[in-house]
XYZ file of C-alpha atoms in Angstrom:
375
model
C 32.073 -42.503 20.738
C 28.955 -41.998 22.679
C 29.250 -39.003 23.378
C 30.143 -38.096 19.549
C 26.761 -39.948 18.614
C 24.900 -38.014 20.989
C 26.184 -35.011 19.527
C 25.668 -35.778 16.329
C 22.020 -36.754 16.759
C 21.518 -33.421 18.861
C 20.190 -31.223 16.522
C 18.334 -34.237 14.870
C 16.092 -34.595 18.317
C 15.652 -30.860 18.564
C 14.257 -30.828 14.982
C 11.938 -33.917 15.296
C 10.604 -31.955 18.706
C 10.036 -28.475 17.021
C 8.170 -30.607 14.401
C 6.053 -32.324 16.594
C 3.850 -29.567 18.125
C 3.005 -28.232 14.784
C 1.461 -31.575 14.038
C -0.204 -32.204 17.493
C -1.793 -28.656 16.349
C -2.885 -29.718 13.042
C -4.387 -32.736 14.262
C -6.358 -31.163 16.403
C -7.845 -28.726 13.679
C -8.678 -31.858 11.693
C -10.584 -33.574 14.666
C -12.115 -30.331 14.871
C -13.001 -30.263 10.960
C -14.167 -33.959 10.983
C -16.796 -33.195 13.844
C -18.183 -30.503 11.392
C -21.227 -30.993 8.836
C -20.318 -32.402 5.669
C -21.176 -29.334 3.816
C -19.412 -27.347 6.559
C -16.562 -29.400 6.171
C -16.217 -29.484 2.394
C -16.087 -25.520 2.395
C -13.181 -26.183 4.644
C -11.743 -28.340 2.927
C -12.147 -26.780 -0.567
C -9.241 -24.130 -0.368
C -6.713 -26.543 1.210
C -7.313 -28.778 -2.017
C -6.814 -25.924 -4.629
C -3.199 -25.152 -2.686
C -2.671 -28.763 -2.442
C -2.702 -29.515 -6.211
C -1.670 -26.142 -7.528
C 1.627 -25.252 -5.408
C 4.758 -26.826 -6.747
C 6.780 -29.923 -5.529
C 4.008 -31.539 -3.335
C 4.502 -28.559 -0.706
C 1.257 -29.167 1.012
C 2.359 -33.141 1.486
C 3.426 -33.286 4.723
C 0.139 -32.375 5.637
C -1.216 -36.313 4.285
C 1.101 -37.557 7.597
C -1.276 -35.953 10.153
C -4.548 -37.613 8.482
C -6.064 -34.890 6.150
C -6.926 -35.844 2.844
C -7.386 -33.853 -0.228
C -10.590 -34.221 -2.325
C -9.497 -36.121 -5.368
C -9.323 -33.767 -8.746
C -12.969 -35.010 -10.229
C -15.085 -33.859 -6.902
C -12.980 -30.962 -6.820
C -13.596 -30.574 -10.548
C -17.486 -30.945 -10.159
C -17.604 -28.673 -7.044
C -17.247 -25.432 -9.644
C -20.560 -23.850 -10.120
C -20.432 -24.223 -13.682
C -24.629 -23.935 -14.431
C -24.027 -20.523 -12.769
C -20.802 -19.906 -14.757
C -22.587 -20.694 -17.909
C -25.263 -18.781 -17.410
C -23.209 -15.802 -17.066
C -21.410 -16.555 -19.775
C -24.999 -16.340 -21.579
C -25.464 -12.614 -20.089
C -22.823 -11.687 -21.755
C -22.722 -13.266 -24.868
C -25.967 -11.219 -25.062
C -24.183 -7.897 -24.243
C -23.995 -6.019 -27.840
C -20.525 -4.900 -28.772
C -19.914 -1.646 -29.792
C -19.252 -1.199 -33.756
C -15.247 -0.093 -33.676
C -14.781 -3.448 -31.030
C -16.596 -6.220 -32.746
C -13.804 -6.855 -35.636
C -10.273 -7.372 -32.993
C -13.096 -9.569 -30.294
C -14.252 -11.769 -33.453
C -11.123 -12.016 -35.235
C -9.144 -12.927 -31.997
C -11.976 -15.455 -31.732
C -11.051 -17.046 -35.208
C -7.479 -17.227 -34.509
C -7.701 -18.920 -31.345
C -10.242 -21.590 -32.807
C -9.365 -21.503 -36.318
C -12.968 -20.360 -37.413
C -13.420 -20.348 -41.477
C -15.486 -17.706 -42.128
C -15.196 -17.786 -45.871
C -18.223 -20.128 -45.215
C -20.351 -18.046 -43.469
C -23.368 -16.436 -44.875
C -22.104 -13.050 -43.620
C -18.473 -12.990 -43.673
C -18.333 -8.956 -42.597
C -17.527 -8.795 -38.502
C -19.576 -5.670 -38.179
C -22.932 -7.650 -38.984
C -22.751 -9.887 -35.930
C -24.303 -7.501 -32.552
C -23.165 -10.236 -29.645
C -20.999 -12.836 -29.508
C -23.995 -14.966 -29.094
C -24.642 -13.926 -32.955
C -21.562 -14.366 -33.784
C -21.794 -18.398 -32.386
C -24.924 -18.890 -34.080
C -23.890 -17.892 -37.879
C -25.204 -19.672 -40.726
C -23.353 -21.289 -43.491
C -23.411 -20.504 -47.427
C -25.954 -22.858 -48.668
C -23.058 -24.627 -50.971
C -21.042 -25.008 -48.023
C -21.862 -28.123 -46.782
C -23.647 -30.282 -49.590
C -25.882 -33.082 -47.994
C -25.104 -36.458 -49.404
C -27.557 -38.306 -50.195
C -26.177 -41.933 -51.131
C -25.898 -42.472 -47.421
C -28.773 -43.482 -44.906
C -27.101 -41.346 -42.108
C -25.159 -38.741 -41.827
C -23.796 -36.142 -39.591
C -26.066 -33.876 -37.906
C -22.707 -31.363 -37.382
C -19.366 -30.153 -37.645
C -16.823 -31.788 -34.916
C -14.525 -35.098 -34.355
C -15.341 -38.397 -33.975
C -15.317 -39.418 -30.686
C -16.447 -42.756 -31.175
C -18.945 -45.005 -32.912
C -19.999 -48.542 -33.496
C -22.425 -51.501 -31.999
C -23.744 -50.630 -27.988
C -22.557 -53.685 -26.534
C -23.429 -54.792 -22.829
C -25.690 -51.884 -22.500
C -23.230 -49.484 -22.189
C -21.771 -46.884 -24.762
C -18.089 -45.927 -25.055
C -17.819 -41.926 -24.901
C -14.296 -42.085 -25.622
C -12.171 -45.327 -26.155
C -12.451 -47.246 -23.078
C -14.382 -45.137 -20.803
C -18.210 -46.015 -20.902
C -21.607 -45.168 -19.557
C -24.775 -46.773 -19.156
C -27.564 -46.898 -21.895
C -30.215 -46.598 -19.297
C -28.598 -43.925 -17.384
C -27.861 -41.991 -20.459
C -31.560 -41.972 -21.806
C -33.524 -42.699 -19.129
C -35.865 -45.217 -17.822
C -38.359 -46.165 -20.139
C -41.971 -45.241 -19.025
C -45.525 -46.675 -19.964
C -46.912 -43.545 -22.265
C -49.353 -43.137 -25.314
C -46.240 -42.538 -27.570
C -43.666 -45.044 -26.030
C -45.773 -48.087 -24.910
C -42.746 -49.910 -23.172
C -42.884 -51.633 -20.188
C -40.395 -50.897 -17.348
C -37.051 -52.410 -18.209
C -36.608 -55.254 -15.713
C -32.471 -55.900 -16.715
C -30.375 -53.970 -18.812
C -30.819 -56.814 -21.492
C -34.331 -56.376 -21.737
C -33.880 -52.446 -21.782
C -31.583 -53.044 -24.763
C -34.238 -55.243 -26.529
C -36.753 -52.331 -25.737
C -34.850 -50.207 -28.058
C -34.396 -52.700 -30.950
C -38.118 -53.239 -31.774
C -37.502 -55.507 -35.184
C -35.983 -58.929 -35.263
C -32.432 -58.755 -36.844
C -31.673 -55.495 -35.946
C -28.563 -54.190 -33.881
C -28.178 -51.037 -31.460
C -25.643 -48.400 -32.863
C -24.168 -45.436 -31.460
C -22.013 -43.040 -32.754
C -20.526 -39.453 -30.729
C -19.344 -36.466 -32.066
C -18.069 -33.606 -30.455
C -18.143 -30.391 -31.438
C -15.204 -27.725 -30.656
C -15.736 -23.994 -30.242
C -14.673 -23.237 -33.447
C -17.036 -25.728 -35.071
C -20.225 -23.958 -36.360
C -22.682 -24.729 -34.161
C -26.158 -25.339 -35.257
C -26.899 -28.953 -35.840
C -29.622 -30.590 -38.623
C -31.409 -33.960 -38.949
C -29.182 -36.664 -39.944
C -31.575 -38.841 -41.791
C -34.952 -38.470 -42.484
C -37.004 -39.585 -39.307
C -39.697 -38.670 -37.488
C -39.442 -37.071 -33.297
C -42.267 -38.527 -31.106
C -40.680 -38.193 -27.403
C -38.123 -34.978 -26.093
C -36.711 -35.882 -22.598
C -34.861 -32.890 -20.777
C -32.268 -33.757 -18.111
C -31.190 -30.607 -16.239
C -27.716 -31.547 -14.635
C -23.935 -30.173 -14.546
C -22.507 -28.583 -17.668
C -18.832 -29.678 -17.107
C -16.309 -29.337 -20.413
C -17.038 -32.821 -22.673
C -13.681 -32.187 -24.116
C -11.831 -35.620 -25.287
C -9.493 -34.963 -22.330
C -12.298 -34.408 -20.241
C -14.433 -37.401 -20.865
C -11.032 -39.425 -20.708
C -11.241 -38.458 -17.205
C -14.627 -38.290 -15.674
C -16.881 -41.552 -16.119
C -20.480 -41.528 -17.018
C -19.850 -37.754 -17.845
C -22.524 -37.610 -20.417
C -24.916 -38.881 -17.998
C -23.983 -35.616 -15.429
C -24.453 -33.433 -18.070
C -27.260 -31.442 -18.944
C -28.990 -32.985 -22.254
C -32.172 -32.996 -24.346
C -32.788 -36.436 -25.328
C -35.247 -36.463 -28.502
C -36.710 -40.061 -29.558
C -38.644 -41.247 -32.245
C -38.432 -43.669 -35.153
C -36.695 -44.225 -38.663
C -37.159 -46.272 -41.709
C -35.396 -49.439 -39.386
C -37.171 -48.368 -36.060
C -35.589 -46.734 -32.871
C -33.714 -43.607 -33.703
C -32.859 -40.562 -31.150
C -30.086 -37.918 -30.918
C -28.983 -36.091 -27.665
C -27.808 -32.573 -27.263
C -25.578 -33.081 -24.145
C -24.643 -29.531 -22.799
C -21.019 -28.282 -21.497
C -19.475 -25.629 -19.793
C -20.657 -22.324 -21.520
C -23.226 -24.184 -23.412
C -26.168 -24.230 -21.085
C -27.956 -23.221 -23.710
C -29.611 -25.881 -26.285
C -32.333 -24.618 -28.235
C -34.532 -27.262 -30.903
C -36.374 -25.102 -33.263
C -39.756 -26.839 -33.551
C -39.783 -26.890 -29.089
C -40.838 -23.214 -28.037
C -41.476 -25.466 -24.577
C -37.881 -26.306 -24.140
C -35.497 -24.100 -21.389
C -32.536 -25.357 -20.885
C -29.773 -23.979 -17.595
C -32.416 -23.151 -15.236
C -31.430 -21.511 -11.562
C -33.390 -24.102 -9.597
C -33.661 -28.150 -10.639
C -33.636 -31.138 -8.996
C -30.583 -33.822 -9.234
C -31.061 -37.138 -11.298
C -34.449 -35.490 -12.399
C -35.763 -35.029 -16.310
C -38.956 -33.695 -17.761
C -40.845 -35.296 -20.166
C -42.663 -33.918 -23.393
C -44.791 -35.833 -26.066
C -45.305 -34.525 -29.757
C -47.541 -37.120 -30.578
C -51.144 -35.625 -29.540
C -54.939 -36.503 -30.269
C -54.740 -34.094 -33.611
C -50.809 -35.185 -34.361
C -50.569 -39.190 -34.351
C -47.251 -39.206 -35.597
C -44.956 -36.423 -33.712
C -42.577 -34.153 -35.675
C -41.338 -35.264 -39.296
C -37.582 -34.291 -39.693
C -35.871 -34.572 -43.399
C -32.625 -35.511 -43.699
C -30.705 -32.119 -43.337
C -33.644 -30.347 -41.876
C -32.619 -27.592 -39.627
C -32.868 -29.209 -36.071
C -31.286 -27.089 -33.542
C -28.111 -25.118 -32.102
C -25.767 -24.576 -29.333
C -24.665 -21.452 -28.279
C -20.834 -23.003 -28.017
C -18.984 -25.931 -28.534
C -20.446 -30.019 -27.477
C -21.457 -32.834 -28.143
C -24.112 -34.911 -30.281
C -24.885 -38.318 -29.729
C -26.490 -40.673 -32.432
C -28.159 -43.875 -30.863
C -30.637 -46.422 -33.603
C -31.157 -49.706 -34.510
C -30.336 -50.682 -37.870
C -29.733 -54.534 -40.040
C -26.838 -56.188 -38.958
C -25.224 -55.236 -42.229
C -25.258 -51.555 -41.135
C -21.889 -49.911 -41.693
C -19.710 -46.827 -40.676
C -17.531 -45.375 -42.610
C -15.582 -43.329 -40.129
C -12.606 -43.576 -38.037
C -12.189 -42.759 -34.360
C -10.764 -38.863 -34.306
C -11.761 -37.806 -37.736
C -12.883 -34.789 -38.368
C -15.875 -34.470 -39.845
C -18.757 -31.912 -41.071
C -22.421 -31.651 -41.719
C -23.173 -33.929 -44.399
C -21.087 -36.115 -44.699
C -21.231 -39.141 -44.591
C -21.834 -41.384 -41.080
C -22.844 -44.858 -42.128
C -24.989 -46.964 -44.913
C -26.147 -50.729 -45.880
């Protein structure tokens, strides 16, 4: 019986030995990889992680029992160079098609997205040079009516994302996945135009914003797909005092996307204009995306978004109130505000009465317009 045991377990011993010097090896190429730099180390790293979640059946798994560790999906994800990606995607965008090309590239376009051009000021392919032109079309002028029984309303085409009272000082980007007020507008600083003083606790940064007794904080985010039309317009009439410029990541904002990635708004690249309405605070953000680096506000020639070079967690600050212009930049309700060069995202953030009220639901589609929200 012994001996049949032995036997049995033979080729069991010689597998669990031919095993075993791989892994001594492997461990020693990961104490070797853990004495490198971290940037060193991520480089490393990097390839291993692409094999690890891309090959089938959990094939690189084994390698988890000899202490390696792959970078989870989100650092992997914000490891792509996507400024740089963008910003080619800009240089070619700008690239001018040749005449017998532009009708299959622009109607494969509107397929994939489900583009209506029967709205566009120039429905004939040929007209559009670039793609970038092409992006940037205007609409008929009947083609989206501005209502104007309705105190707000929406500064674009795209889905609701989601929308309603900012509650703990933090504001939901998609249902159940939040980000911080502060973090998403920035601190507020002691200037002729916003005479605030340093928020000491995000309840006092919060009562900052609502500067009239009564009044609530709203928010409301929509995105914008890339077969939306992109330019954007004043969603009530208002007037812009304050522009603040963050130059960070341009990862997708895609629903699925900001399911998955907290506080993505605040990585984002943005342009964060402030000012006030009829009921006080009001401000909309631009936030950038992948492809998108590009966000362009007509009346701010100052404004250069996607840079090569910036500095992380840093913004720039620019004032249109001046010693000849006391009041900053009237906007009318529809005014022509700004555009993207692709698909992303808008976000609405004001005080208004208590009895303020949307009329949307989360998901909707909706277009420029239309209604957001009234007393």
């Amino acid at each position: 019986m012994m001996c049949q045991s032995e036997a049995r377990r033979g080729p069991e011993l010689r597998a669990a030995k031919w095993l075993h010097f791989p892994q001594l090896a492997l461990r020693r190429r990961l104490g070797q990889l853990s004495c490198m730099s971290r940037p060193a180390l991520k480089l490393r790293s990097w390839p291993l992680t692409v094999l690890y979640y891309l090959l089938p059946f959990g094939a690189l798994r084994p390698l988890s029992r000899v202490g390696w560790r792959p970078v989870s999906r989100v650092a992997l994800y914000k490891s792509v160079p996507t400024r740089l990606l963008s910003r080619a995607w800009g240089r070619l965008n700008q690239v001018e098609l040749p005449h017998w090309l532009r009708r299959p590239v622009y109607s494969l376009y509107i397929w994939t997205f489900g583009v209506n051009m029967k709205e566009a000021a120039v429905e004939d392919l040929h007209h559009y040079r670039n793609l970038s032109e092409f992006f940037r079309r205007k609409l008929k002028p009947q083609a989206r009516p501005v209502c104007g029984l309705h105190s707000v309303i929406s500064p674009s085409d795209g889905k609701i994302l989601n929308f309603g009272q900012v509650k703990n000082c933090e504001v939901e980007q998609v249902k159940g996945v939040t980000y911080s007020l502060e973090s998403f507008l920035g601190p507020r600083t002691y200037t002729e135009d916003l005479p605030f003083p340093p928020a000491a606790s995000c309840d006092s940064f919060k009562n900052q914003l609502v500067t009239r007794k009564g009044n609530e904080l709203y928010h409301c985010v929509i995105y914008l797909a890339p077969g939306d039309y992109h330019c954007f317009h004043s969603p009530t009439d208002w007037t812009v005092s304050h522009r603040r410029h963050f130059p960070g990541s341009l990862m997708s904002v895609n629903p699925g996307m900001a399911r998955w990635i907290k506080e993505l708004f605040c990585h984002n690249e943005r342009v964060v204009l402030t000012g006030d309405w009829k009921h006080g605070f009001f401000s909309l953000t631009a936030v950038g995306a992948t492809n998108v680096g590009s966000i362009r506000i007509y009346f701010d020639r100052d404004l250069h978004t996607n840079s090569p070079r910036h500095s992380k967690g840093s913004y720039n600050d620019f004032s249109f109130v001046t010693h000849t212009n006391r009041e900053g930049v009237p906007m009318r309700k529809g005014e022509h505000l700004g555009e993207f060069n692709l698909g992303s995202t808008i976000v609405l953030i004001f005080e208004a009465p208590k009895d303020f009220n949307f009329q949307l639901k989360t998901g909707q589609k909706i277009r420029f317009g239309e209604a957001l929200g009234s007393l």
